[in-house]
Short mmCIF file of C-alpha atoms in Angstrom, two decimals:
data_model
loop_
_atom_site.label_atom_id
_atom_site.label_comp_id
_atom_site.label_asym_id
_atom_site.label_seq_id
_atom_site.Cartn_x
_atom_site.Cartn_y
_atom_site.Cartn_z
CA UNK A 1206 26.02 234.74 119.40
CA UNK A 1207 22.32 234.27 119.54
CA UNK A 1208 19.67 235.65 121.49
CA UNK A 1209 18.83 232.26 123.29
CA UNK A 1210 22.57 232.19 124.84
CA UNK A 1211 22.29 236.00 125.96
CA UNK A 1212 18.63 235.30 127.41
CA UNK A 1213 20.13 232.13 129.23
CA UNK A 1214 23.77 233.88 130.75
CA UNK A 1215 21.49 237.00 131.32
CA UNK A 1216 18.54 235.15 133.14
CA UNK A 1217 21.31 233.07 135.27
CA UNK A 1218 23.17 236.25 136.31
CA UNK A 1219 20.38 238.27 137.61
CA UNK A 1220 18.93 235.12 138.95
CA UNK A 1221 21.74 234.85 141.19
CA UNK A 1222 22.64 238.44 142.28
CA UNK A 1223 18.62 239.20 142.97
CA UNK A 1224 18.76 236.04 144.65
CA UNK A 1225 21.40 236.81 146.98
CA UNK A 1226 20.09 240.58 147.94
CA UNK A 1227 17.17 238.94 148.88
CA UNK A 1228 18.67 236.53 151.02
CA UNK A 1229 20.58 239.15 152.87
CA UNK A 1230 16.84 240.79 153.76
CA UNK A 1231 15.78 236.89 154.78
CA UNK A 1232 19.30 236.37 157.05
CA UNK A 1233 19.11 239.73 159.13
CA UNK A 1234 15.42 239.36 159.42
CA UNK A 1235 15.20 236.32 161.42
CA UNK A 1236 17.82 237.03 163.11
CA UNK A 1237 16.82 240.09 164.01
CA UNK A 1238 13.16 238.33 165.64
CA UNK A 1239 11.12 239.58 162.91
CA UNK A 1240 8.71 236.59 161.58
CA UNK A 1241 9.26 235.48 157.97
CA UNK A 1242 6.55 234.13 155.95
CA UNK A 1243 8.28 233.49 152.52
CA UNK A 1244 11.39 233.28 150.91
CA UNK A 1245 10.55 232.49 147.23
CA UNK A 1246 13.93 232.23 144.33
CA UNK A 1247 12.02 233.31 141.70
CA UNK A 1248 8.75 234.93 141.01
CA UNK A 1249 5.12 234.09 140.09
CA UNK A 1250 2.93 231.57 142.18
CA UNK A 1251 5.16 229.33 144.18
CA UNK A 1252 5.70 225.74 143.10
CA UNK A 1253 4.43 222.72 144.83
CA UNK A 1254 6.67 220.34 147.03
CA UNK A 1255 8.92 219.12 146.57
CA UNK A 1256 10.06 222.14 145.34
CA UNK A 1257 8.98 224.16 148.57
CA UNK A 1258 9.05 223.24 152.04
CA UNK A 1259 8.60 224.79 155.69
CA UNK A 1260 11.72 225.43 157.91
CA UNK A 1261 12.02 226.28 161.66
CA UNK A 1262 9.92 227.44 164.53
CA UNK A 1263 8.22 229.87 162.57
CA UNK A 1264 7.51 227.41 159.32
CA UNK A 1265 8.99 229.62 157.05
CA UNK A 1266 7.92 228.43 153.09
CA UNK A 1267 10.87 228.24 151.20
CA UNK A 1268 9.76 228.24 147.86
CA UNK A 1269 10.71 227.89 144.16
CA UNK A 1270 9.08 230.01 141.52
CA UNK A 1271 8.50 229.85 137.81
CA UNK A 1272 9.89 233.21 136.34
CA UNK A 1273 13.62 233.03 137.40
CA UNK A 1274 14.29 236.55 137.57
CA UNK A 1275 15.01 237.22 141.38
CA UNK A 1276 13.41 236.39 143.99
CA UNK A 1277 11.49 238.22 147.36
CA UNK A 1278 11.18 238.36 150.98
CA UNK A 1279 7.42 238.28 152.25
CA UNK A 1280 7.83 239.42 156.18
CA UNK A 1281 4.74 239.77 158.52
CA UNK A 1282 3.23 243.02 158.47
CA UNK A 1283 -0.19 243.87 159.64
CA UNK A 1284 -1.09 246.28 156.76
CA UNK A 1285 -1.09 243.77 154.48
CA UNK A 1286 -4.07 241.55 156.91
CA UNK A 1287 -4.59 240.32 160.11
CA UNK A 1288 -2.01 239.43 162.89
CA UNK A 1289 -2.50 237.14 165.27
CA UNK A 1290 -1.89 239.26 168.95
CA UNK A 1291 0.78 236.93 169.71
CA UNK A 1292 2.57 237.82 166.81
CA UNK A 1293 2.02 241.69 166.64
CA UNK A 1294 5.56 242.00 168.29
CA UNK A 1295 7.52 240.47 165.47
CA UNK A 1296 5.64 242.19 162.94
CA UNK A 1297 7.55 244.76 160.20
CA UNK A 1298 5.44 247.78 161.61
CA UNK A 1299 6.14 246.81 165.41
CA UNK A 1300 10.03 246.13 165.25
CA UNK A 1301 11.90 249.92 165.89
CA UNK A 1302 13.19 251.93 163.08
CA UNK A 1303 16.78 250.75 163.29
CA UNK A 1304 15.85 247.23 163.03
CA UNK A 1305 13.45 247.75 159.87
CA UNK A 1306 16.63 249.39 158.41
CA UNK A 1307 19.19 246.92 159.21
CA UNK A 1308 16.96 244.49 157.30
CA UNK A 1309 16.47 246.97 154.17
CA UNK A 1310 20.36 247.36 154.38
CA UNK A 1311 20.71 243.87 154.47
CA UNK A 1312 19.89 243.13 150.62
CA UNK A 1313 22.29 246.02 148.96
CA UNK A 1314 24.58 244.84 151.90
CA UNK A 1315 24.61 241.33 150.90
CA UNK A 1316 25.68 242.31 147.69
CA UNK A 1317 28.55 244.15 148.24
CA UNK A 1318 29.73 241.31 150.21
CA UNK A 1319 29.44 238.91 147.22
CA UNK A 1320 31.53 241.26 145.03
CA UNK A 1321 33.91 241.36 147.53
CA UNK A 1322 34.08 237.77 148.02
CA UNK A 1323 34.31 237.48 144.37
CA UNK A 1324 36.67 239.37 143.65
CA UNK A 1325 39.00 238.10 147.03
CA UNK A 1326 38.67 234.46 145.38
CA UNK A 1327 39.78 235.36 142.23
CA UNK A 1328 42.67 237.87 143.16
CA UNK A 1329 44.14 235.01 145.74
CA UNK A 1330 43.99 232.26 143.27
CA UNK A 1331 45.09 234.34 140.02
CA UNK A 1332 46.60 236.92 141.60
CA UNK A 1333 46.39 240.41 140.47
CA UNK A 1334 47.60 241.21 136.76
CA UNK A 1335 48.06 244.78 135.86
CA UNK A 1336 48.46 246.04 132.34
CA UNK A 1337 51.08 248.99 132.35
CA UNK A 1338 49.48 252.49 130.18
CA UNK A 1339 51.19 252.81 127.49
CA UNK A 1340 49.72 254.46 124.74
CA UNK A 1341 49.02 252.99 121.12
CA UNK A 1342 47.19 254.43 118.28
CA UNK A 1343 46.59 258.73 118.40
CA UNK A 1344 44.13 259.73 116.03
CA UNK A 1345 45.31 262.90 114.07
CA UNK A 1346 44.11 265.98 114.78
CA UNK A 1347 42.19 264.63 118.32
CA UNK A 1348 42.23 266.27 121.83
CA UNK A 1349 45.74 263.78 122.76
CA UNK A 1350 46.92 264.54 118.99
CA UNK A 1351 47.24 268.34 119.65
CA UNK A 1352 48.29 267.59 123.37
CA UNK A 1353 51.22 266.30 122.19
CA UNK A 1354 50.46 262.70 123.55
CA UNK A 1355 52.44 260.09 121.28
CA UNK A 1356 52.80 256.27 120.17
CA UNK A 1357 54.47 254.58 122.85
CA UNK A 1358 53.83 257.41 125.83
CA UNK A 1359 53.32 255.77 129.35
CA UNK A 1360 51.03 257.26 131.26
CA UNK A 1361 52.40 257.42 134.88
CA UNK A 1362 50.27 260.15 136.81
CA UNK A 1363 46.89 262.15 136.10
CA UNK A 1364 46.43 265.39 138.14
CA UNK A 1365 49.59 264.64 140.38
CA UNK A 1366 47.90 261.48 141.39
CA UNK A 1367 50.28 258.21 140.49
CA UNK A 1368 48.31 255.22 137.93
CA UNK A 1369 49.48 251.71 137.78
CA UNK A 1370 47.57 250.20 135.19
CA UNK A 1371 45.23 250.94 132.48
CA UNK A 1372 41.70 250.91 134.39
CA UNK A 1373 43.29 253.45 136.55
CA UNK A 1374 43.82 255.82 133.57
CA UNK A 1375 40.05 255.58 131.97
CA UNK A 1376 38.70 255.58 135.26
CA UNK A 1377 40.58 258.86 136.01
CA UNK A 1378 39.59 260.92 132.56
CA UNK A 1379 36.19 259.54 132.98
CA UNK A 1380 36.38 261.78 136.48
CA UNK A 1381 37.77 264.59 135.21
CA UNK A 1382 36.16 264.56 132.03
CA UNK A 1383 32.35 264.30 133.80
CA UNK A 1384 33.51 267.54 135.95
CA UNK A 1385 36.21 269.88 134.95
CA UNK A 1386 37.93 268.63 131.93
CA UNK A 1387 41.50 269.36 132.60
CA UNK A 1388 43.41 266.65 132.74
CA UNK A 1389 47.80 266.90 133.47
CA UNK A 1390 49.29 263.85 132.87
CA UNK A 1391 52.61 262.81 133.50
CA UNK A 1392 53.72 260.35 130.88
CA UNK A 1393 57.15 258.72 130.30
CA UNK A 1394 58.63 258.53 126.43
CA UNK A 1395 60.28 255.79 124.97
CA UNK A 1396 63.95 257.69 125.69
CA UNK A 1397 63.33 257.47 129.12
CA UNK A 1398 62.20 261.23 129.52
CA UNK A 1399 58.98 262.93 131.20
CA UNK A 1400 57.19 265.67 130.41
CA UNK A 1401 53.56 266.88 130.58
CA UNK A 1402 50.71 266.64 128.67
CA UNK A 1403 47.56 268.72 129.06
CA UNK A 1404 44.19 267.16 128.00
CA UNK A 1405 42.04 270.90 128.86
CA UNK A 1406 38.52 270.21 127.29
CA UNK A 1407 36.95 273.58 128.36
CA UNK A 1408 33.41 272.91 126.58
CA UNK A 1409 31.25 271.38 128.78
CA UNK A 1410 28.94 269.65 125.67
CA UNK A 1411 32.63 268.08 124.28
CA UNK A 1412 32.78 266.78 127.98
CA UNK A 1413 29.36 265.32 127.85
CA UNK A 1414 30.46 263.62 124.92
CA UNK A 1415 33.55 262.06 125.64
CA UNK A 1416 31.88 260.35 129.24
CA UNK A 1417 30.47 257.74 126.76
CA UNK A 1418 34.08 256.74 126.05
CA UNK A 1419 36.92 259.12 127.32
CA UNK A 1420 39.73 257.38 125.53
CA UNK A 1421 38.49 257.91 121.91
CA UNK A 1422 36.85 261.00 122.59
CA UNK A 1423 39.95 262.00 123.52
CA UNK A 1424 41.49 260.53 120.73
CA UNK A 1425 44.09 257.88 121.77
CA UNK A 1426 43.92 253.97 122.57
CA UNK A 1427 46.21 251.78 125.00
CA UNK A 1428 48.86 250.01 122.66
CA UNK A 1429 47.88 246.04 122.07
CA UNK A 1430 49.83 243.36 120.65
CA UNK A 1431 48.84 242.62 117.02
CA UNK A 1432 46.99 239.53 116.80
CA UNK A 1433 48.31 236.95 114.16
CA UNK A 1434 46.07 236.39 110.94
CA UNK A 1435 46.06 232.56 111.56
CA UNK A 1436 42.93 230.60 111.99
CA UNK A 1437 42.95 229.01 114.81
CA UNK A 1438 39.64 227.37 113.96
CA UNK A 1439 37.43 226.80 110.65
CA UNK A 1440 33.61 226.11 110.64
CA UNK A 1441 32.86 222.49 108.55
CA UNK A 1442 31.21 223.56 104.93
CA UNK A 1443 31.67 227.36 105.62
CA UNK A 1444 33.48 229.36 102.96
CA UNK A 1445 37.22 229.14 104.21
CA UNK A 1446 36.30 225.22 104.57
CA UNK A 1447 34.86 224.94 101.14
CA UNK A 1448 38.22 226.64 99.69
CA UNK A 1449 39.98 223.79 101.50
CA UNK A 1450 41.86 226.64 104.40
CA UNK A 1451 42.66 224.73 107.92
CA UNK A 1452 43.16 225.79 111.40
CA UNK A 1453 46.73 226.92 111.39
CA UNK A 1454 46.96 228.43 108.03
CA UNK A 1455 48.53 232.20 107.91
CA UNK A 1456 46.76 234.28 106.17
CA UNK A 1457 49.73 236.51 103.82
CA UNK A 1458 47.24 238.57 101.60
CA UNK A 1459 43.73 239.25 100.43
CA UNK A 1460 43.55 240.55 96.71
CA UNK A 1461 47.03 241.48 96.39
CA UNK A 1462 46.74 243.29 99.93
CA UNK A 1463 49.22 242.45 102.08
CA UNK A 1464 47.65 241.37 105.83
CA UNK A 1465 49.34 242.64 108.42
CA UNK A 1466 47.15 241.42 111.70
CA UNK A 1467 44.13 239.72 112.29
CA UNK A 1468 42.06 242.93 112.74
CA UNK A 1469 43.19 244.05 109.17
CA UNK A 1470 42.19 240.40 107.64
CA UNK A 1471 38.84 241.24 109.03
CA UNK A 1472 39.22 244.65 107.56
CA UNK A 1473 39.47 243.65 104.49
CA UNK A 1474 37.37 240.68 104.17
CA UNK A 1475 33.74 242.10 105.67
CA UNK A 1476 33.35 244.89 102.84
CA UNK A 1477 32.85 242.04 100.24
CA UNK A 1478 29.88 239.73 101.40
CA UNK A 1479 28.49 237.33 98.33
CA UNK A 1480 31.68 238.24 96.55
CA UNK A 1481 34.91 236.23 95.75
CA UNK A 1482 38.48 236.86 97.27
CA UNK A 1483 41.46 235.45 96.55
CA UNK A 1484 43.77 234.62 100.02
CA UNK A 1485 47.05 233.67 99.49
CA UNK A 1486 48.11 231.86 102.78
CA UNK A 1487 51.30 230.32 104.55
CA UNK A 1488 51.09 226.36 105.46
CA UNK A 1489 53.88 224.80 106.83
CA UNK A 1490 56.18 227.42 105.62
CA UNK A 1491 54.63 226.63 101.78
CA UNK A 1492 52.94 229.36 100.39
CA UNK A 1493 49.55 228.93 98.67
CA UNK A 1494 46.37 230.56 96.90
CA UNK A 1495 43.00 230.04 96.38
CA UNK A 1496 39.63 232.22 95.51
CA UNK A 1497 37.18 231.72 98.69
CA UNK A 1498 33.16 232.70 98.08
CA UNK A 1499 32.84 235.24 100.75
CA UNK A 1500 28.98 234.57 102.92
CA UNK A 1501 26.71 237.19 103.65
CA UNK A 1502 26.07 237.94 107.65
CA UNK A 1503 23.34 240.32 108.92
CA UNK A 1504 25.13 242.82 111.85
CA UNK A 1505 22.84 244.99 113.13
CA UNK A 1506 21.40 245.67 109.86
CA UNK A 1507 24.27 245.54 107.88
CA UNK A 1508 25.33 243.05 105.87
CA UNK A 1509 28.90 241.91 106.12
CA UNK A 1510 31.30 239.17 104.65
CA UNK A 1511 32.69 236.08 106.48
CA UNK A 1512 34.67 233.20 105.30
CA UNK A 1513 33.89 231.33 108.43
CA UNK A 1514 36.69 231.39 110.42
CA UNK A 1515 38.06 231.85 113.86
CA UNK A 1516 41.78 233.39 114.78
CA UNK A 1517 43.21 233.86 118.07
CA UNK A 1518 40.69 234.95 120.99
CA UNK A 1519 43.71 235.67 123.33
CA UNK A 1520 46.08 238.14 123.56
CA UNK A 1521 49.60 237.50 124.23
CA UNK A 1522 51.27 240.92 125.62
CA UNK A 1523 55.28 240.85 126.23
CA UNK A 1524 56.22 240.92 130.07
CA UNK A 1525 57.43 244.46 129.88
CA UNK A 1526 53.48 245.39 129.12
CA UNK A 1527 52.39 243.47 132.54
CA UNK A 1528 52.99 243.25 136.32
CA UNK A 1529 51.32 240.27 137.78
CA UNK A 1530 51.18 239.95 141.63
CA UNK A 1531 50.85 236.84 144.14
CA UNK A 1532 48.19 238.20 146.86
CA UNK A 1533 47.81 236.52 150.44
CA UNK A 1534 44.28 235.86 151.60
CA UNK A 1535 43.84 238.77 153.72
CA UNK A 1536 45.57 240.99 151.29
CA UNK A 1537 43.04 239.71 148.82
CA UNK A 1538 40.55 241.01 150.79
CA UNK A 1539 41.83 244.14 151.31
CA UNK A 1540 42.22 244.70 147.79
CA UNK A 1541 38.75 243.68 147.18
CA UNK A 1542 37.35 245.95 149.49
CA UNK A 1543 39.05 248.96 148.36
CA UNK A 1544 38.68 248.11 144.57
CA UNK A 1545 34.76 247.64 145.20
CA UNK A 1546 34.28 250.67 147.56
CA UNK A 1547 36.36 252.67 144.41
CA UNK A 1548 33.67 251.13 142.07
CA UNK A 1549 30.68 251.91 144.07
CA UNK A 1550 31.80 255.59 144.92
CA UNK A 1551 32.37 256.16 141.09
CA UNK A 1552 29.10 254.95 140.17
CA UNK A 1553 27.46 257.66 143.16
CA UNK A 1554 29.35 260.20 141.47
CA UNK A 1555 28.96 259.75 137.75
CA UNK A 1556 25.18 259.23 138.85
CA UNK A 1557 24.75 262.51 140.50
CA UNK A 1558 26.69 264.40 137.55
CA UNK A 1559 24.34 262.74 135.36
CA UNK A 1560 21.40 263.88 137.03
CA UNK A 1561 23.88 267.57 137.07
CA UNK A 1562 23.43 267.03 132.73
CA UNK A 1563 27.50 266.28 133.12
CA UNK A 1564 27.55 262.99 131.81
CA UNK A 1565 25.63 261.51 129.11
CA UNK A 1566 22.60 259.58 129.36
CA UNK A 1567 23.66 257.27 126.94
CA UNK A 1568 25.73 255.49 129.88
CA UNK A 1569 22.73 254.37 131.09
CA UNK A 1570 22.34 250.26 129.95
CA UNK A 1571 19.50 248.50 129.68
CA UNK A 1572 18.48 244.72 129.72
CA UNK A 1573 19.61 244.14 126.16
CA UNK A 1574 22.76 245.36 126.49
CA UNK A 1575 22.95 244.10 130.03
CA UNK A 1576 21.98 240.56 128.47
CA UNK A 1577 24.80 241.05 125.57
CA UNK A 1578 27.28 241.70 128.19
CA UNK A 1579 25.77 238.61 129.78
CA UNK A 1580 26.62 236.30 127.21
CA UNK A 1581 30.12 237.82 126.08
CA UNK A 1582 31.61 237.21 128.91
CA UNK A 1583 30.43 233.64 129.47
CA UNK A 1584 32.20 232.91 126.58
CA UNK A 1585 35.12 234.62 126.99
CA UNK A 1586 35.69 232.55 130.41
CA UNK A 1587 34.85 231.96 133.80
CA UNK A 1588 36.81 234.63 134.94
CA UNK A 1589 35.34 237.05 132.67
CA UNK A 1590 31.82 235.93 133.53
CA UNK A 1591 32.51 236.26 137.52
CA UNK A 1592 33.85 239.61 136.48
CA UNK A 1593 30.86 240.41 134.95
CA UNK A 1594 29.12 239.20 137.96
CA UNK A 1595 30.93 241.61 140.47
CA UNK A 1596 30.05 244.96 138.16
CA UNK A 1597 26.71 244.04 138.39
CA UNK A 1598 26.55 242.89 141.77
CA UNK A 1599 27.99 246.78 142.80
CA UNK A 1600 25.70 248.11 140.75
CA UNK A 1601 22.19 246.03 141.79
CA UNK A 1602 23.98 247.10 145.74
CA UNK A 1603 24.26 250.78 144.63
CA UNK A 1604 20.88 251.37 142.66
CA UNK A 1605 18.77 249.65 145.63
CA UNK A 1606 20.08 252.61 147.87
CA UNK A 1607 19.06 255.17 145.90
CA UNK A 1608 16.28 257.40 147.91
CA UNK A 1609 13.16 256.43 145.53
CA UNK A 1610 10.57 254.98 147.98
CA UNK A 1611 9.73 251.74 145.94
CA UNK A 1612 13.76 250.34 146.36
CA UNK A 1613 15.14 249.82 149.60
CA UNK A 1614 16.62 253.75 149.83
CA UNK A 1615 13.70 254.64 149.44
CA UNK A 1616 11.86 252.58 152.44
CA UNK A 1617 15.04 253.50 154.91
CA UNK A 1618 14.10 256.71 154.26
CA UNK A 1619 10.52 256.68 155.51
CA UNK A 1620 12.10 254.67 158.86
CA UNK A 1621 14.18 257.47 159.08
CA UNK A 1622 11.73 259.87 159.14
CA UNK A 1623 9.37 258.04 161.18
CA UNK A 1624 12.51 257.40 163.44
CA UNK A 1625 12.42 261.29 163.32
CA UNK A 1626 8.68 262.32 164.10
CA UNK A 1627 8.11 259.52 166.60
CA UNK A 1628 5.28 258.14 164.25
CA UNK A 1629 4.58 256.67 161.55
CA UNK A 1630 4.17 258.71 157.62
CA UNK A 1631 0.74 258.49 156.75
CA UNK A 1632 -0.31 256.23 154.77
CA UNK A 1633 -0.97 258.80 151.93
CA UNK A 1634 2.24 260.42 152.05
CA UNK A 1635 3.55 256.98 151.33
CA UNK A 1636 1.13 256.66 148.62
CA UNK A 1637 2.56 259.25 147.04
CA UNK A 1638 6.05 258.20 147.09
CA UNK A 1639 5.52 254.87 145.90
CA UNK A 1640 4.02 256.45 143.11
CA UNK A 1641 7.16 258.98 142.47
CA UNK A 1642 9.57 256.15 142.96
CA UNK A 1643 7.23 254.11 140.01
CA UNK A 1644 7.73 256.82 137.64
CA UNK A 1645 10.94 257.26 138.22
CA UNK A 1646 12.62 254.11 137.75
CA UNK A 1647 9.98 253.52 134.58
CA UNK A 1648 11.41 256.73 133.45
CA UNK A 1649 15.36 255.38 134.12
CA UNK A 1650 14.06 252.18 132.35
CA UNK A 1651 13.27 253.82 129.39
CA UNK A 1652 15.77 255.86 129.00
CA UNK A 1653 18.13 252.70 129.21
CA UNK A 1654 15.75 250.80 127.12
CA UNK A 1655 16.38 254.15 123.77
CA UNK A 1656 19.92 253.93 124.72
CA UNK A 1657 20.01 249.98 124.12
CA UNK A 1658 17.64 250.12 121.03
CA UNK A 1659 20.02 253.20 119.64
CA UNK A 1660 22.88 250.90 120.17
CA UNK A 1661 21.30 247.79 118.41
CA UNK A 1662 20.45 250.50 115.15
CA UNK A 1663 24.15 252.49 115.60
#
């Protein structure tokens, strides 16, 4: 994909979710009396009518701006210039403490509620689909290898605690691996038995490790249907085009090398770019051959083959892999609530064990990868993209309550202590936080901004 479409997906998701904590700040404060000045979607210099205009008593500017990265909330507040006396009551300062902080909870609040609205709209009109845990590849000699965790296992419990699907299983060994790295799971064999099966990782840098991603750490992936080597689409004058191959051709063997799935075409086919392979393929149940010029693709610095083809982007799993439910409104919203309260409290705690040196920085994503995730899921779907959407829209809610005076944690904390005292901080003790709060969210930037160049180099 290129960069354009991950700028675009990117600048339209963050567009939206900044746009929508900021309106939660706007909504509470007027409601709340305070006087509003601006509400601007977007940054930089506002643009002229029509694409701003004045509403209500107040003649609040509504305004459009050029950089579409967010937005803001400009309230009255006497430190930043005159107020009239008139207006001195419904300024930021003069409102009381709980009101300033209804309004800074309002944004992170607002949020949440679009996650959860999200995610109710999407579990009432697709239901709820829930991919059993049943174990796939082990990788010899791993953690789950010498465990004794097989092929074809079913996960059914972790720590006593009963798991329905497969997020419920990573999510779980994420937990225990960020804190105390034993892990009893209950899993179900193919004959019908149970037994247990200890994951103990006693060495707290092994634990570290696997955080980035518990399941291979550990050494074991959830089973998956193999995907088909059929094309299922081929680019005009690529290679695979040029050797005459259509959509719907099966793919038998490359060199002599019998395919089994698509994964093992591409296997096979990306160690050979600018060379020549010969595919013997299936068409309408006649069997054919032909030599196909392999191109040469730059990945991340690495030069790989393609023949310029496209084979099944879905995966079909058998019914006994799934359990799909049919959700009532209200239940929809239950679910969503829980599911995005689970989120958010997951994120507080993998954030303070971070901060503990129990789970690895490299967790930590920045805009590129941010922006990749952006566009991958656009393509993938709608669903995928709103998805997308709700992760990020727990995760703008949960980082803008973090106590670090320049995000909205940060200011409810100085109402709190002014709520406290009886008076205001002064005005250099808030210096001095806005300053700690810069450097520390320039020094969370860059450690997210390493971690994404690393990843581009890895």
């Amino acid at each position: 994909m290129s960069v354009v479409w991950y700028t675009l997906w990117f600048v339209i998701a963050v567009g939206l979710l900044v746009t929508v904590h900021e309106f939660g700040h706007f909504w509470v404060a007027r409601r709340l009396g305070f006087k509003v000045l601006r509400f601007s979607i977007g940054f930089g210099q506002p643009l002229p009518p029509p694409f701003s205009w004045r509403v209500g008593a107040d003649r609040t500017e509504i305004a459009l701006a050029p950089i579409p990265l967010g937005g803001y909330v400009k309230l009255l507040d006497e430190r930043e210039g005159p107020v009239a006396p008139e207006d001195l009551p419904r300024s930021f300062t003069r409102k009381p403490p709980l009101q300033r902080i209804l309004v800074l909870l309002a944004g992170p609040g607002f949020n949440f509620l679009f996650a959860i609205v999200v995610l109710a709209g999407m579990m009432w009109i697709n239901g709820v689909t829930q991919l059993l845990p049943v174990v796939g590849d082990v990788t010899p000699d791993s953690i789950a290898a010498k465990a004794g965790l097989v092929s074809g296992d079913r996960i059914v419990a972790i720590n006593g605690a009963a798991v329905g699907e497969q997020r419920d299983v990573f999510f779980d060994l994420l937990d225990v691996m960020s804190s105390r790295g034993d892990a009893d799971l209950t899993v179900r064999g193919t004959n019908g038995a149970t037994r247990q099966v200890n994951l103990d990782v006693p060495d707290a840098v092994t634990r570290r490790h696997l955080t980035v991603d518990p399941l291979a750490g550990l050494g074991f992936q959830f089973w998956e249907p193999p995907i088909p080597a059929a094309l299922t689409d081929v680019k005009p004058d690529g290679p695979a085009a040029r050797a005459g191959l259509q959509a719907g051709d099966r793919i038998l063997s490359v060199d002599g090398h019998v395919v089994k799935d698509w994964q093992d075409l591409v296997a096979q086919v990306t160690p050979h770019p600018g060379g020549t392979i010969s595919l013997t393929f299936e068409r309408g149940g006649v069997t054919h051959a032909v030599q196909v010029e392999v191109s040469s693709e730059d990945v991340d610095g690495k030069y790989v083959g393609r023949i310029g083809a496209e084979g099944p982007t879905e995966i079909d799993y058998p019914p006994s892999m799934m359990r799909h439910l049919r959700v009532s409104p209200l239940s929809a919203v239950a679910r969503a609530g829980e599911e995005s309260w689970d989120m958010t409290a997951l994120q507080g705690t993998l954030f303070w064990r971070m901060l503990l040196g129990q789970v690895s920085l490299k967790n930590l994503s920045g805009p590129v990868s941010i922006a990749e995730y952006a566009g991958q899921s656009a393509s993938a779907g709608v669903t995928s993209f709103l998805d997308f959407l709700v992760l990020i829209s727990l995760s703008l809610g949960f980082l803008n309550l973090l106590p670090i005076p320049i995000l909205d944690g940060g200011q409810i904390v100085f109402q709190l202590v002014e709520w406290v005292k009886g008076s205001p901080m002064s005005d250099r003790a808030q210096a001095f936080g806005q300053q700690v709060g810069i450097a520390l969210l320039i020094l969370l930037m860059g450690v997210a901004l390493f971690n994404d160049i690393a990843r581009q180099f890895s």
